[in-house]
Amino acid sequence: MDIASFRALLGPSGQALLGEAAGLDVSEDGLLAAASRLRERHDPALVAAALTQVRLRMRARAKFGDDADRMYFTQAGLEQSTRASVASHRARRFADRLPGARVLELGCGIGADLIARARLGLVGEGVELDPLTAEVALANVASLGLDGLASVRVGDATKGEVDGFDAVFADPGRRTARGRVFDPRAYEPPLDVVLDKGSRAPGACVKVAPGIPHEAVPDGAEAEWVSVGGDVKEAALWLGDLAGDVGRRATLLSSDGDAQVSTLTPQGLGEPDVRAWGRYLYEPDGAVIRAHLVGEVAALVDGGLADPRIAYVTSDELRPTPFASAYEIEDVLPFSVKRLRAEVRRRGVGVLTVKKRGSAVDVDRLRRDLGFGGRRTPRGPAAELTLVVTRVGRDPVALLTRPVR
């Protein structure tokens, strides 16, 4: 999709075509027929642009809910955009700590964060290097009725000054033609360049990959790892007036939409105890693990670690917490495929979930080796089982567990 086709899509005839395309079957099986039907009466380039938007909007609902049907996307822009629940969570900190702030966004993409802040009344200006993506962001701002609060311009995030802005938000690119970028020095722009820009404003926030090394977090910054529904989505570095004094935190959003927020911060604890397996296994949320807050979870459930290098907490107490999933341990066995196969047969297991940590076991192959390569029918009250494969020291172990609902 080029800029000319996208601009045409925003006009009256393009909008009519977009509405017509939304009512057609645009799945892989129906796409060719839909395109052929529309090309009989419309310009092929405009048809391609409309069908692209319809398909991207369908995918975008997982991130943006009902807003997706009014928004515009590029393939890369959708993949790299902040999901609405996370953007809203982040925008609240801007609004709470710098009320009325004017925010400069470097690398605004399709505008997800710009939109979230504008909805809280914060005036923002987005800068985007790619002209088409900038057009898409501007269209999203207008489509959602926020053009009085947010603007977008084409520009280089590494150039220009931040004078006149109360805060900076930056989302450097972390994906190239070869795939994801994990080294912060290879971000586009590089992380140190973006941090330098942010340090010139009273407050700043930089979106980074969840796997960012802790040593890459600058002194005085607060690092926040965010998960949604148990899946780690991203991390952010908060600077200046937007940073807290905790250094790092894990934030859990229960779901997309009106998400319940839980946050965990360091409590000044020492290393958690190392102990034998208790009655329960706790699997900390990925954001907790990324933030190095497993010890805090262990304290919450009066537990410890079976192995000091593996983030599985064990306890004899059942203490529900949003920061970890609990499993009741029924048995702990030395890892042996032969013995496990016999055990799952003896128990009549029909639904098997396999988890691992600290183990090189291939989960898919293990499932096949245990007889779960195809579909099995649950049998009896012991039909479901969660098998946890890990190790204690150098010894591989298998835990037979059931999730605590």
mmCIF file of C-alpha atoms in Angstrom:
data_model
loop_
_atom_site.group_PDB
_atom_site.id
_atom_site.type_symbol
_atom_site.label_atom_id
_atom_site.label_comp_id
_atom_site.label_asym_id
_atom_site.label_seq_id
_atom_site.Cartn_x
_atom_site.Cartn_y
_atom_site.Cartn_z
ATOM 1 C CA MET A 1 0.000 0.000 0.000
ATOM 2 C CA ASP A 2 1.437 3.368 -1.034
ATOM 3 C CA ILE A 3 0.570 6.816 0.291
ATOM 4 C CA ALA A 4 -1.526 7.729 -2.738
ATOM 5 C CA SER A 5 -3.722 4.632 -2.357
ATOM 6 C CA PHE A 6 -4.049 5.197 1.374
ATOM 7 C CA ARG A 7 -5.096 8.810 0.925
ATOM 8 C CA ALA A 8 -7.633 7.729 -1.683
ATOM 9 C CA LEU A 9 -8.975 5.215 0.817
ATOM 10 C CA LEU A 10 -9.735 8.082 3.205
ATOM 11 C CA GLY A 11 -11.905 9.855 0.628
ATOM 12 C CA PRO A 12 -15.660 9.318 0.150
ATOM 13 C CA SER A 13 -15.330 6.654 -2.568
ATOM 14 C CA GLY A 14 -12.558 4.920 -0.660
ATOM 15 C CA GLN A 15 -14.665 4.837 2.499
ATOM 16 C CA ALA A 16 -17.588 3.384 0.563
ATOM 17 C CA LEU A 17 -15.296 0.712 -0.864
ATOM 18 C CA LEU A 18 -13.906 -0.028 2.586
ATOM 19 C CA GLY A 19 -17.420 -0.546 3.926
ATOM 20 C CA GLU A 20 -18.270 -2.841 1.031
ATOM 21 C CA ALA A 21 -15.068 -4.859 1.499
ATOM 22 C CA ALA A 22 -15.812 -5.284 5.214
ATOM 23 C CA GLY A 23 -18.940 -7.243 4.302
ATOM 24 C CA LEU A 24 -17.119 -9.760 2.103
ATOM 25 C CA ASP A 25 -15.296 -12.977 2.898
ATOM 26 C CA VAL A 26 -11.639 -11.898 3.091
ATOM 27 C CA SER A 27 -10.291 -15.135 4.509
ATOM 28 C CA GLU A 28 -7.559 -16.946 2.586
ATOM 29 C CA ASP A 29 -10.242 -19.003 0.831
ATOM 30 C CA GLY A 30 -12.445 -16.042 -0.077
ATOM 31 C CA LEU A 31 -9.898 -13.290 -0.709
ATOM 32 C CA LEU A 32 -9.403 -13.918 -4.428
ATOM 33 C CA ALA A 33 -13.129 -13.912 -5.121
ATOM 34 C CA ALA A 34 -13.615 -10.742 -3.072
ATOM 35 C CA ALA A 35 -10.807 -8.975 -4.928
ATOM 36 C CA SER A 36 -12.176 -10.032 -8.322
ATOM 37 C CA ARG A 37 -15.654 -8.821 -7.451
ATOM 38 C CA LEU A 38 -14.460 -5.403 -6.280
ATOM 39 C CA ARG A 39 -12.053 -4.861 -9.193
ATOM 40 C CA GLU A 40 -14.979 -4.981 -11.602
ATOM 41 C CA ARG A 41 -16.028 -1.544 -10.340
ATOM 42 C CA HIS A 42 -13.015 -0.053 -8.577
ATOM 43 C CA ASP A 43 -9.365 0.776 -9.183
ATOM 44 C CA PRO A 44 -7.206 -2.309 -8.442
ATOM 45 C CA ALA A 45 -4.761 -0.347 -6.252
ATOM 46 C CA LEU A 46 -7.629 1.027 -4.176
ATOM 47 C CA VAL A 47 -9.175 -2.440 -3.883
ATOM 48 C CA ALA A 48 -5.860 -3.828 -2.652
ATOM 49 C CA ALA A 49 -5.617 -1.047 -0.054
ATOM 50 C CA ALA A 50 -9.183 -1.660 1.154
ATOM 51 C CA LEU A 51 -8.777 -5.424 1.443
ATOM 52 C CA THR A 52 -5.478 -4.947 3.272
ATOM 53 C CA GLN A 53 -7.182 -2.690 5.820
ATOM 54 C CA VAL A 54 -10.090 -5.085 6.358
ATOM 55 C CA ARG A 55 -7.729 -7.989 7.007
ATOM 56 C CA LEU A 56 -5.478 -5.940 9.290
ATOM 57 C CA ARG A 57 -8.480 -4.665 11.241
ATOM 58 C CA MET A 58 -9.579 -8.225 11.891
ATOM 59 C CA ARG A 59 -6.159 -9.052 13.304
ATOM 60 C CA ALA A 60 -6.014 -5.795 15.263
ATOM 61 C CA ARG A 61 -9.096 -6.572 17.353
ATOM 62 C CA ALA A 62 -6.918 -8.635 19.696
ATOM 63 C CA LYS A 63 -4.927 -5.492 20.506
ATOM 64 C CA PHE A 64 -7.439 -2.689 20.081
ATOM 65 C CA GLY A 65 -10.891 -4.211 20.593
ATOM 66 C CA ASP A 66 -13.767 -2.329 18.949
ATOM 67 C CA ASP A 67 -11.482 0.608 18.074
ATOM 68 C CA ALA A 68 -9.814 -1.603 15.477
ATOM 69 C CA ASP A 69 -12.832 -1.258 13.174
ATOM 70 C CA ARG A 70 -12.243 2.512 12.966
ATOM 71 C CA MET A 71 -8.453 2.473 12.839
ATOM 72 C CA TYR A 72 -5.936 2.082 10.032
ATOM 73 C CA PHE A 73 -2.829 -0.066 9.976
ATOM 74 C CA THR A 74 0.256 -1.162 8.133
ATOM 75 C CA GLN A 75 1.522 -4.692 8.559
ATOM 76 C CA ALA A 76 4.673 -3.618 10.425
ATOM 77 C CA GLY A 77 2.805 -0.892 12.310
ATOM 78 C CA LEU A 78 0.297 -3.376 13.730
ATOM 79 C CA GLU A 79 2.977 -5.861 14.728
ATOM 80 C CA GLN A 80 5.039 -3.255 16.571
ATOM 81 C CA SER A 81 2.194 -1.234 18.070
ATOM 82 C CA THR A 82 1.389 -1.103 21.767
ATOM 83 C CA ARG A 83 -1.814 -2.941 22.644
ATOM 84 C CA ALA A 84 -4.530 -0.597 23.905
ATOM 85 C CA SER A 85 -4.596 -1.886 27.493
ATOM 86 C CA VAL A 86 -0.864 -1.350 27.941
ATOM 87 C CA ALA A 87 -0.936 2.067 26.271
ATOM 88 C CA SER A 88 -3.799 3.129 28.567
ATOM 89 C CA HIS A 89 -1.924 1.901 31.639
ATOM 90 C CA ARG A 90 1.165 3.833 30.589
ATOM 91 C CA ALA A 91 -0.800 6.977 29.716
ATOM 92 C CA ARG A 92 -2.230 7.083 33.242
ATOM 93 C CA ARG A 93 1.243 7.553 34.696
ATOM 94 C CA PHE A 94 1.843 10.527 32.395
ATOM 95 C CA ALA A 95 -1.490 12.024 33.433
ATOM 96 C CA ASP A 96 -1.011 11.341 37.161
ATOM 97 C CA ARG A 97 2.582 12.518 37.510
ATOM 98 C CA LEU A 98 2.640 15.295 34.902
ATOM 99 C CA PRO A 99 -0.968 16.502 34.642
ATOM 100 C CA GLY A 100 -1.504 18.710 31.622
ATOM 101 C CA ALA A 101 1.860 17.707 30.165
ATOM 102 C CA ARG A 102 2.695 18.330 26.534
ATOM 103 C CA VAL A 103 4.355 15.151 25.267
ATOM 104 C CA LEU A 104 6.714 14.672 22.345
ATOM 105 C CA GLU A 105 6.635 11.119 20.973
ATOM 106 C CA LEU A 106 9.645 9.928 19.005
ATOM 107 C CA GLY A 107 8.739 7.111 16.628
ATOM 108 C CA CYS A 108 4.977 7.174 17.118
ATOM 109 C CA GLY A 109 4.193 4.297 14.731
ATOM 110 C CA ILE A 110 0.478 4.032 14.040
ATOM 111 C CA GLY A 111 -0.271 6.195 17.101
ATOM 112 C CA ALA A 112 -1.423 3.777 19.819
ATOM 113 C CA ASP A 113 0.348 5.544 22.706
ATOM 114 C CA LEU A 114 -0.382 8.976 21.262
ATOM 115 C CA ILE A 115 -4.090 8.095 21.229
ATOM 116 C CA ALA A 116 -4.074 6.709 24.778
ATOM 117 C CA ARG A 117 -2.548 9.892 26.194
ATOM 118 C CA ALA A 118 -4.860 12.130 24.158
ATOM 119 C CA ARG A 119 -7.859 10.303 25.624
ATOM 120 C CA LEU A 120 -6.649 11.436 29.039
ATOM 121 C CA GLY A 121 -6.412 15.028 27.849
ATOM 122 C CA LEU A 122 -2.661 15.206 27.243
ATOM 123 C CA VAL A 123 -1.571 17.211 24.216
ATOM 124 C CA GLY A 124 0.964 15.327 22.128
ATOM 125 C CA GLU A 125 3.021 15.558 18.986
ATOM 126 C CA GLY A 126 4.178 12.408 17.251
ATOM 127 C CA VAL A 127 7.257 12.196 15.044
ATOM 128 C CA GLU A 128 7.539 9.289 12.605
ATOM 129 C CA LEU A 129 10.278 8.661 10.057
ATOM 130 C CA ASP A 130 8.202 6.587 7.628
ATOM 131 C CA PRO A 131 5.809 8.830 5.656
ATOM 132 C CA LEU A 132 3.117 6.160 5.162
ATOM 133 C CA THR A 133 3.114 5.203 8.838
ATOM 134 C CA ALA A 134 2.843 8.878 9.765
ATOM 135 C CA GLU A 135 -0.195 9.193 7.476
ATOM 136 C CA VAL A 136 -1.759 6.163 9.143
ATOM 137 C CA ALA A 137 -1.160 7.591 12.632
ATOM 138 C CA LEU A 138 -2.700 10.916 11.618
ATOM 139 C CA ALA A 139 -5.728 9.102 10.192
ATOM 140 C CA ASN A 140 -6.149 7.166 13.455
ATOM 141 C CA VAL A 141 -6.041 10.336 15.520
ATOM 142 C CA ALA A 142 -8.718 11.896 13.316
ATOM 143 C CA SER A 143 -10.859 8.764 13.122
ATOM 144 C CA LEU A 144 -11.039 8.545 16.908
ATOM 145 C CA GLY A 145 -11.907 12.232 17.268
ATOM 146 C CA LEU A 146 -8.617 13.281 18.884
ATOM 147 C CA ASP A 147 -7.141 15.585 16.250
ATOM 148 C CA GLY A 148 -7.543 18.561 18.591
ATOM 149 C CA LEU A 149 -5.164 16.944 21.084
ATOM 150 C CA ALA A 150 -2.647 15.062 18.979
ATOM 151 C CA SER A 151 -0.686 15.813 15.835
ATOM 152 C CA VAL A 152 1.763 13.823 13.718
ATOM 153 C CA ARG A 153 4.622 14.917 11.499
ATOM 154 C CA VAL A 154 7.253 13.166 9.429
ATOM 155 C CA GLY A 155 10.697 13.520 10.930
ATOM 156 C CA ASP A 156 13.854 11.922 12.287
ATOM 157 C CA ALA A 157 13.593 11.089 15.994
ATOM 158 C CA THR A 158 17.325 11.615 16.434
ATOM 159 C CA LYS A 159 17.120 15.256 15.299
ATOM 160 C CA GLY A 160 15.412 18.275 16.693
ATOM 161 C CA GLU A 161 15.087 19.513 20.241
ATOM 162 C CA VAL A 162 12.652 18.721 23.029
ATOM 163 C CA ASP A 163 12.320 22.330 24.202
ATOM 164 C CA GLY A 164 8.741 23.262 24.981
ATOM 165 C CA PHE A 165 7.709 19.712 25.898
ATOM 166 C CA ASP A 166 7.111 18.501 29.439
ATOM 167 C CA ALA A 167 7.831 14.867 28.620
ATOM 168 C CA VAL A 168 9.193 12.596 25.921
ATOM 169 C CA PHE A 169 7.958 9.156 24.947
ATOM 170 C CA ALA A 170 10.013 7.025 22.574
ATOM 171 C CA ASP A 171 9.381 3.706 20.906
ATOM 172 C CA PRO A 172 12.562 2.809 19.000
ATOM 173 C CA GLY A 173 12.265 0.149 16.313
ATOM 174 C CA ARG A 174 13.203 -3.350 17.443
ATOM 175 C CA ARG A 175 12.576 -5.248 14.229
ATOM 176 C CA THR A 176 14.492 -5.400 10.968
ATOM 177 C CA ALA A 177 14.071 -7.386 7.748
ATOM 178 C CA ARG A 178 15.972 -10.184 9.502
ATOM 179 C CA GLY A 179 13.640 -10.303 12.497
ATOM 180 C CA ARG A 180 13.552 -9.004 16.064
ATOM 181 C CA VAL A 181 16.432 -6.999 17.500
ATOM 182 C CA PHE A 182 17.518 -7.892 21.036
ATOM 183 C CA ASP A 183 20.625 -5.736 21.466
ATOM 184 C CA PRO A 184 19.541 -2.242 22.664
ATOM 185 C CA ARG A 185 22.474 -0.777 20.725
ATOM 186 C CA ALA A 186 20.864 -2.090 17.528
ATOM 187 C CA TYR A 187 17.487 -0.403 18.141
ATOM 188 C CA GLU A 188 16.506 2.204 15.557
ATOM 189 C CA PRO A 189 17.397 4.737 16.880
ATOM 190 C CA PRO A 190 19.846 3.115 19.363
ATOM 191 C CA LEU A 191 18.711 3.089 22.972
ATOM 192 C CA ASP A 192 21.494 5.374 24.210
ATOM 193 C CA VAL A 193 20.503 8.016 21.636
ATOM 194 C CA VAL A 194 16.859 7.876 22.727
ATOM 195 C CA LEU A 195 17.764 7.991 26.423
ATOM 196 C CA ASP A 196 19.888 11.060 25.813
ATOM 197 C CA LYS A 197 16.918 12.763 24.150
ATOM 198 C CA GLY A 198 14.615 11.783 26.997
ATOM 199 C CA SER A 199 17.011 13.060 29.651
ATOM 200 C CA ARG A 200 16.618 16.594 28.273
ATOM 201 C CA ALA A 201 12.931 16.764 29.254
ATOM 202 C CA PRO A 202 11.507 16.848 32.806
ATOM 203 C CA GLY A 203 10.165 13.319 32.337
ATOM 204 C CA ALA A 204 10.516 10.559 29.790
ATOM 205 C CA CYS A 205 9.514 6.993 28.997
ATOM 206 C CA VAL A 206 11.167 4.626 26.537
ATOM 207 C CA LYS A 207 9.475 1.437 25.376
ATOM 208 C CA VAL A 208 11.937 -1.469 25.194
ATOM 209 C CA ALA A 209 11.908 -5.209 24.621
ATOM 210 C CA PRO A 210 11.033 -7.396 27.645
ATOM 211 C CA GLY A 211 14.392 -9.125 27.367
ATOM 212 C CA ILE A 212 16.386 -5.963 27.983
ATOM 213 C CA PRO A 213 19.407 -6.733 30.220
ATOM 214 C CA HIS A 214 19.182 -5.147 33.663
ATOM 215 C CA GLU A 215 22.640 -3.661 33.156
ATOM 216 C CA ALA A 216 21.236 -1.660 30.221
ATOM 217 C CA VAL A 217 18.857 0.206 32.574
ATOM 218 C CA PRO A 218 20.468 3.604 33.336
ATOM 219 C CA ASP A 219 21.060 4.794 36.883
ATOM 220 C CA GLY A 220 18.070 6.611 38.315
ATOM 221 C CA ALA A 221 15.609 5.058 35.879
ATOM 222 C CA GLU A 222 12.718 2.778 36.773
ATOM 223 C CA ALA A 223 12.237 -0.337 34.673
ATOM 224 C CA GLU A 224 8.715 -1.730 34.373
ATOM 225 C CA TRP A 225 7.827 -5.096 32.857
ATOM 226 C CA VAL A 226 4.181 -5.520 31.798
ATOM 227 C CA SER A 227 2.201 -8.696 31.196
ATOM 228 C CA VAL A 228 -1.380 -9.036 29.982
ATOM 229 C CA GLY A 229 -3.358 -12.123 30.936
ATOM 230 C CA GLY A 230 -0.134 -13.868 31.977
ATOM 231 C CA ASP A 231 1.886 -13.086 28.821
ATOM 232 C CA VAL A 232 4.790 -10.636 29.018
ATOM 233 C CA LYS A 233 4.213 -7.986 26.362
ATOM 234 C CA GLU A 234 6.849 -5.325 26.840
ATOM 235 C CA ALA A 235 8.980 -3.251 29.160
ATOM 236 C CA ALA A 236 9.431 0.465 29.652
ATOM 237 C CA LEU A 237 12.118 2.684 31.167
ATOM 238 C CA TRP A 238 10.827 5.674 33.142
ATOM 239 C CA LEU A 239 13.075 8.709 33.608
ATOM 240 C CA GLY A 240 13.052 11.974 35.523
ATOM 241 C CA ASP A 241 9.746 13.080 37.014
ATOM 242 C CA LEU A 242 8.007 10.004 35.586
ATOM 243 C CA ALA A 243 10.279 7.547 37.402
ATOM 244 C CA GLY A 244 9.443 6.107 40.786
ATOM 245 C CA ASP A 245 11.992 5.348 43.484
ATOM 246 C CA VAL A 246 11.628 1.552 43.330
ATOM 247 C CA GLY A 247 14.099 0.864 40.519
ATOM 248 C CA ARG A 248 12.029 -1.890 38.953
ATOM 249 C CA ARG A 249 8.513 -3.270 39.021
ATOM 250 C CA ALA A 250 6.314 -5.956 37.513
ATOM 251 C CA THR A 251 2.858 -4.844 36.385
ATOM 252 C CA LEU A 252 0.159 -7.375 35.601
ATOM 253 C CA LEU A 253 -2.920 -6.436 33.621
ATOM 254 C CA SER A 254 -5.601 -9.075 34.072
ATOM 255 C CA SER A 255 -6.847 -8.781 30.491
ATOM 256 C CA ASP A 256 -7.395 -6.378 27.653
ATOM 257 C CA GLY A 257 -10.198 -3.876 27.971
ATOM 258 C CA ASP A 258 -10.969 -2.688 31.508
ATOM 259 C CA ALA A 259 -8.024 -4.550 33.028
ATOM 260 C CA GLN A 260 -7.383 -5.007 36.725
ATOM 261 C CA VAL A 261 -3.855 -3.832 37.539
ATOM 262 C CA SER A 262 -1.535 -5.522 40.031
ATOM 263 C CA THR A 263 1.994 -4.297 40.635
ATOM 264 C CA LEU A 264 4.946 -5.768 42.515
ATOM 265 C CA THR A 265 8.070 -3.890 43.561
ATOM 266 C CA PRO A 266 11.256 -4.798 45.483
ATOM 267 C CA GLN A 267 10.814 -5.163 49.226
ATOM 268 C CA GLY A 268 14.463 -5.204 50.243
ATOM 269 C CA LEU A 269 14.468 -8.964 50.822
ATOM 270 C CA GLY A 270 17.459 -11.263 50.729
ATOM 271 C CA GLU A 271 17.690 -14.351 48.579
ATOM 272 C CA PRO A 272 14.736 -16.729 49.091
ATOM 273 C CA ASP A 273 15.231 -19.919 51.081
ATOM 274 C CA VAL A 274 16.120 -23.138 49.307
ATOM 275 C CA ARG A 275 13.943 -26.019 50.487
ATOM 276 C CA ALA A 276 12.488 -29.370 49.521
ATOM 277 C CA TRP A 277 9.316 -29.515 47.460
ATOM 278 C CA GLY A 278 6.262 -28.656 49.543
ATOM 279 C CA ARG A 279 2.602 -29.229 48.857
ATOM 280 C CA TYR A 280 2.293 -26.454 46.282
ATOM 281 C CA LEU A 281 4.244 -25.204 43.287
ATOM 282 C CA TYR A 282 3.986 -21.537 42.341
ATOM 283 C CA GLU A 283 4.892 -20.416 38.823
ATOM 284 C CA PRO A 284 5.637 -16.660 38.908
ATOM 285 C CA ASP A 285 4.278 -14.464 36.140
ATOM 286 C CA GLY A 286 6.809 -13.766 33.408
ATOM 287 C CA ALA A 287 6.907 -10.053 34.273
ATOM 288 C CA VAL A 288 7.837 -10.964 37.851
ATOM 289 C CA ILE A 289 10.679 -13.147 36.597
ATOM 290 C CA ARG A 290 11.930 -10.470 34.184
ATOM 291 C CA ALA A 291 11.900 -7.898 36.987
ATOM 292 C CA HIS A 292 13.901 -10.224 39.289
ATOM 293 C CA LEU A 293 11.116 -10.256 41.881
ATOM 294 C CA VAL A 294 10.749 -14.011 42.423
ATOM 295 C CA GLY A 295 11.944 -13.567 46.018
ATOM 296 C CA GLU A 296 9.032 -11.217 46.655
ATOM 297 C CA VAL A 297 6.602 -13.867 45.422
ATOM 298 C CA ALA A 298 8.260 -16.460 47.655
ATOM 299 C CA ALA A 299 7.721 -14.171 50.636
ATOM 300 C CA LEU A 300 4.058 -13.628 49.717
ATOM 301 C CA VAL A 301 3.341 -17.374 49.769
ATOM 302 C CA ASP A 302 5.710 -18.241 52.650
ATOM 303 C CA GLY A 303 7.766 -20.294 50.238
ATOM 304 C CA GLY A 304 11.226 -20.890 48.874
ATOM 305 C CA LEU A 305 13.005 -22.295 45.850
ATOM 306 C CA ALA A 306 13.732 -25.952 45.233
ATOM 307 C CA ASP A 307 16.717 -24.830 43.150
ATOM 308 C CA PRO A 308 18.231 -21.361 43.660
ATOM 309 C CA ARG A 309 18.693 -20.822 39.906
ATOM 310 C CA ILE A 310 15.189 -21.799 38.763
ATOM 311 C CA ALA A 311 12.129 -19.572 39.209
ATOM 312 C CA TYR A 312 9.756 -22.152 40.668
ATOM 313 C CA VAL A 313 8.544 -21.384 44.172
ATOM 314 C CA THR A 314 7.346 -24.114 46.509
ATOM 315 C CA SER A 315 5.377 -23.844 49.741
ATOM 316 C CA ASP A 316 3.155 -25.851 52.069
ATOM 317 C CA GLU A 317 0.763 -22.891 52.170
ATOM 318 C CA LEU A 318 -1.903 -22.064 49.612
ATOM 319 C CA ARG A 319 -1.939 -18.295 49.361
ATOM 320 C CA PRO A 320 -3.592 -17.009 46.182
ATOM 321 C CA THR A 321 -1.672 -14.181 44.520
ATOM 322 C CA PRO A 322 -2.025 -12.515 41.135
ATOM 323 C CA PHE A 323 1.736 -12.730 40.732
ATOM 324 C CA ALA A 324 1.947 -16.525 40.390
ATOM 325 C CA SER A 325 -0.120 -19.520 39.311
ATOM 326 C CA ALA A 326 -0.508 -22.228 41.942
ATOM 327 C CA TYR A 327 -0.381 -25.998 41.392
ATOM 328 C CA GLU A 328 -0.951 -28.723 43.933
ATOM 329 C CA ILE A 329 1.907 -31.232 43.807
ATOM 330 C CA GLU A 330 0.713 -34.820 43.820
ATOM 331 C CA ASP A 331 4.042 -36.531 43.241
ATOM 332 C CA VAL A 332 7.703 -35.769 42.579
ATOM 333 C CA LEU A 333 9.581 -38.337 40.482
ATOM 334 C CA PRO A 334 13.056 -38.634 38.994
ATOM 335 C CA PHE A 335 12.649 -37.804 35.321
ATOM 336 C CA SER A 336 12.118 -40.977 33.288
ATOM 337 C CA VAL A 337 10.009 -41.172 30.151
ATOM 338 C CA LYS A 338 9.289 -44.838 30.760
ATOM 339 C CA ARG A 339 8.131 -44.232 34.321
ATOM 340 C CA LEU A 340 6.079 -41.191 33.361
ATOM 341 C CA ARG A 341 4.367 -43.102 30.567
ATOM 342 C CA ALA A 342 3.366 -45.802 33.007
ATOM 343 C CA GLU A 343 2.177 -43.218 35.531
ATOM 344 C CA VAL A 344 -0.064 -41.285 33.169
ATOM 345 C CA ARG A 345 -1.597 -44.560 31.975
ATOM 346 C CA ARG A 346 -2.174 -45.721 35.539
ATOM 347 C CA ARG A 347 -3.930 -42.434 36.340
ATOM 348 C CA GLY A 348 -6.058 -42.533 33.173
ATOM 349 C CA VAL A 349 -4.823 -39.126 32.079
ATOM 350 C CA GLY A 350 -6.611 -37.833 28.992
ATOM 351 C CA VAL A 351 -5.566 -34.155 29.009
ATOM 352 C CA LEU A 352 -1.893 -33.471 29.668
ATOM 353 C CA THR A 353 -0.252 -30.056 30.003
ATOM 354 C CA VAL A 354 3.541 -30.016 30.037
ATOM 355 C CA LYS A 355 5.575 -27.144 31.473
ATOM 356 C CA LYS A 356 9.313 -26.895 31.832
ATOM 357 C CA ARG A 357 11.950 -24.637 33.324
ATOM 358 C CA GLY A 358 15.657 -25.352 33.640
ATOM 359 C CA SER A 359 15.309 -28.384 31.380
ATOM 360 C CA ALA A 360 16.395 -29.091 27.805
ATOM 361 C CA VAL A 361 13.455 -31.447 27.234
ATOM 362 C CA ASP A 362 11.568 -30.992 23.959
ATOM 363 C CA VAL A 363 7.983 -30.561 25.181
ATOM 364 C CA ASP A 364 6.331 -31.672 21.933
ATOM 365 C CA ARG A 365 8.481 -34.793 21.706
ATOM 366 C CA LEU A 366 7.848 -35.613 25.365
ATOM 367 C CA ARG A 367 4.106 -35.405 24.811
ATOM 368 C CA ARG A 368 4.399 -37.819 21.893
ATOM 369 C CA ASP A 369 6.612 -40.153 23.913
ATOM 370 C CA LEU A 370 3.954 -40.177 26.628
ATOM 371 C CA GLY A 371 1.249 -41.086 24.133
ATOM 372 C CA PHE A 372 -0.270 -37.644 23.605
ATOM 373 C CA GLY A 373 0.640 -37.071 19.989
ATOM 374 C CA GLY A 374 -3.002 -37.283 18.954
ATOM 375 C CA ARG A 375 -6.321 -36.674 20.635
ATOM 376 C CA ARG A 376 -7.191 -38.561 23.791
ATOM 377 C CA THR A 377 -10.498 -38.700 25.615
ATOM 378 C CA PRO A 378 -10.490 -37.729 29.317
ATOM 379 C CA ARG A 379 -11.346 -40.600 31.584
ATOM 380 C CA GLY A 380 -12.513 -40.277 35.177
ATOM 381 C CA PRO A 381 -11.737 -37.676 37.856
ATOM 382 C CA ALA A 382 -7.969 -37.931 37.268
ATOM 383 C CA ALA A 383 -8.275 -37.118 33.556
ATOM 384 C CA GLU A 384 -6.322 -33.828 33.608
ATOM 385 C CA LEU A 385 -2.728 -33.481 34.718
ATOM 386 C CA THR A 386 -0.024 -30.811 34.549
ATOM 387 C CA LEU A 387 3.449 -32.278 34.216
ATOM 388 C CA VAL A 388 6.248 -29.923 35.278
ATOM 389 C CA VAL A 389 9.739 -30.858 34.156
ATOM 390 C CA THR A 390 12.611 -29.114 35.927
ATOM 391 C CA ARG A 391 15.714 -29.932 37.911
ATOM 392 C CA VAL A 392 17.154 -29.639 41.397
ATOM 393 C CA GLY A 393 20.875 -29.150 41.144
ATOM 394 C CA ARG A 394 21.918 -31.521 38.365
ATOM 395 C CA ASP A 395 19.059 -33.941 38.937
ATOM 396 C CA PRO A 396 16.137 -33.774 36.462
ATOM 397 C CA VAL A 397 12.767 -34.158 38.163
ATOM 398 C CA ALA A 398 9.149 -34.430 37.091
ATOM 399 C CA LEU A 399 6.307 -33.013 39.176
ATOM 400 C CA LEU A 400 2.790 -34.362 38.736
ATOM 401 C CA THR A 401 0.488 -31.467 39.594
ATOM 402 C CA ARG A 402 -2.976 -30.030 39.253
ATOM 403 C CA PRO A 403 -3.714 -26.314 38.874
ATOM 404 C CA VAL A 404 -5.463 -24.703 41.816
ATOM 405 C CA ARG A 405 -8.551 -23.039 40.360
#
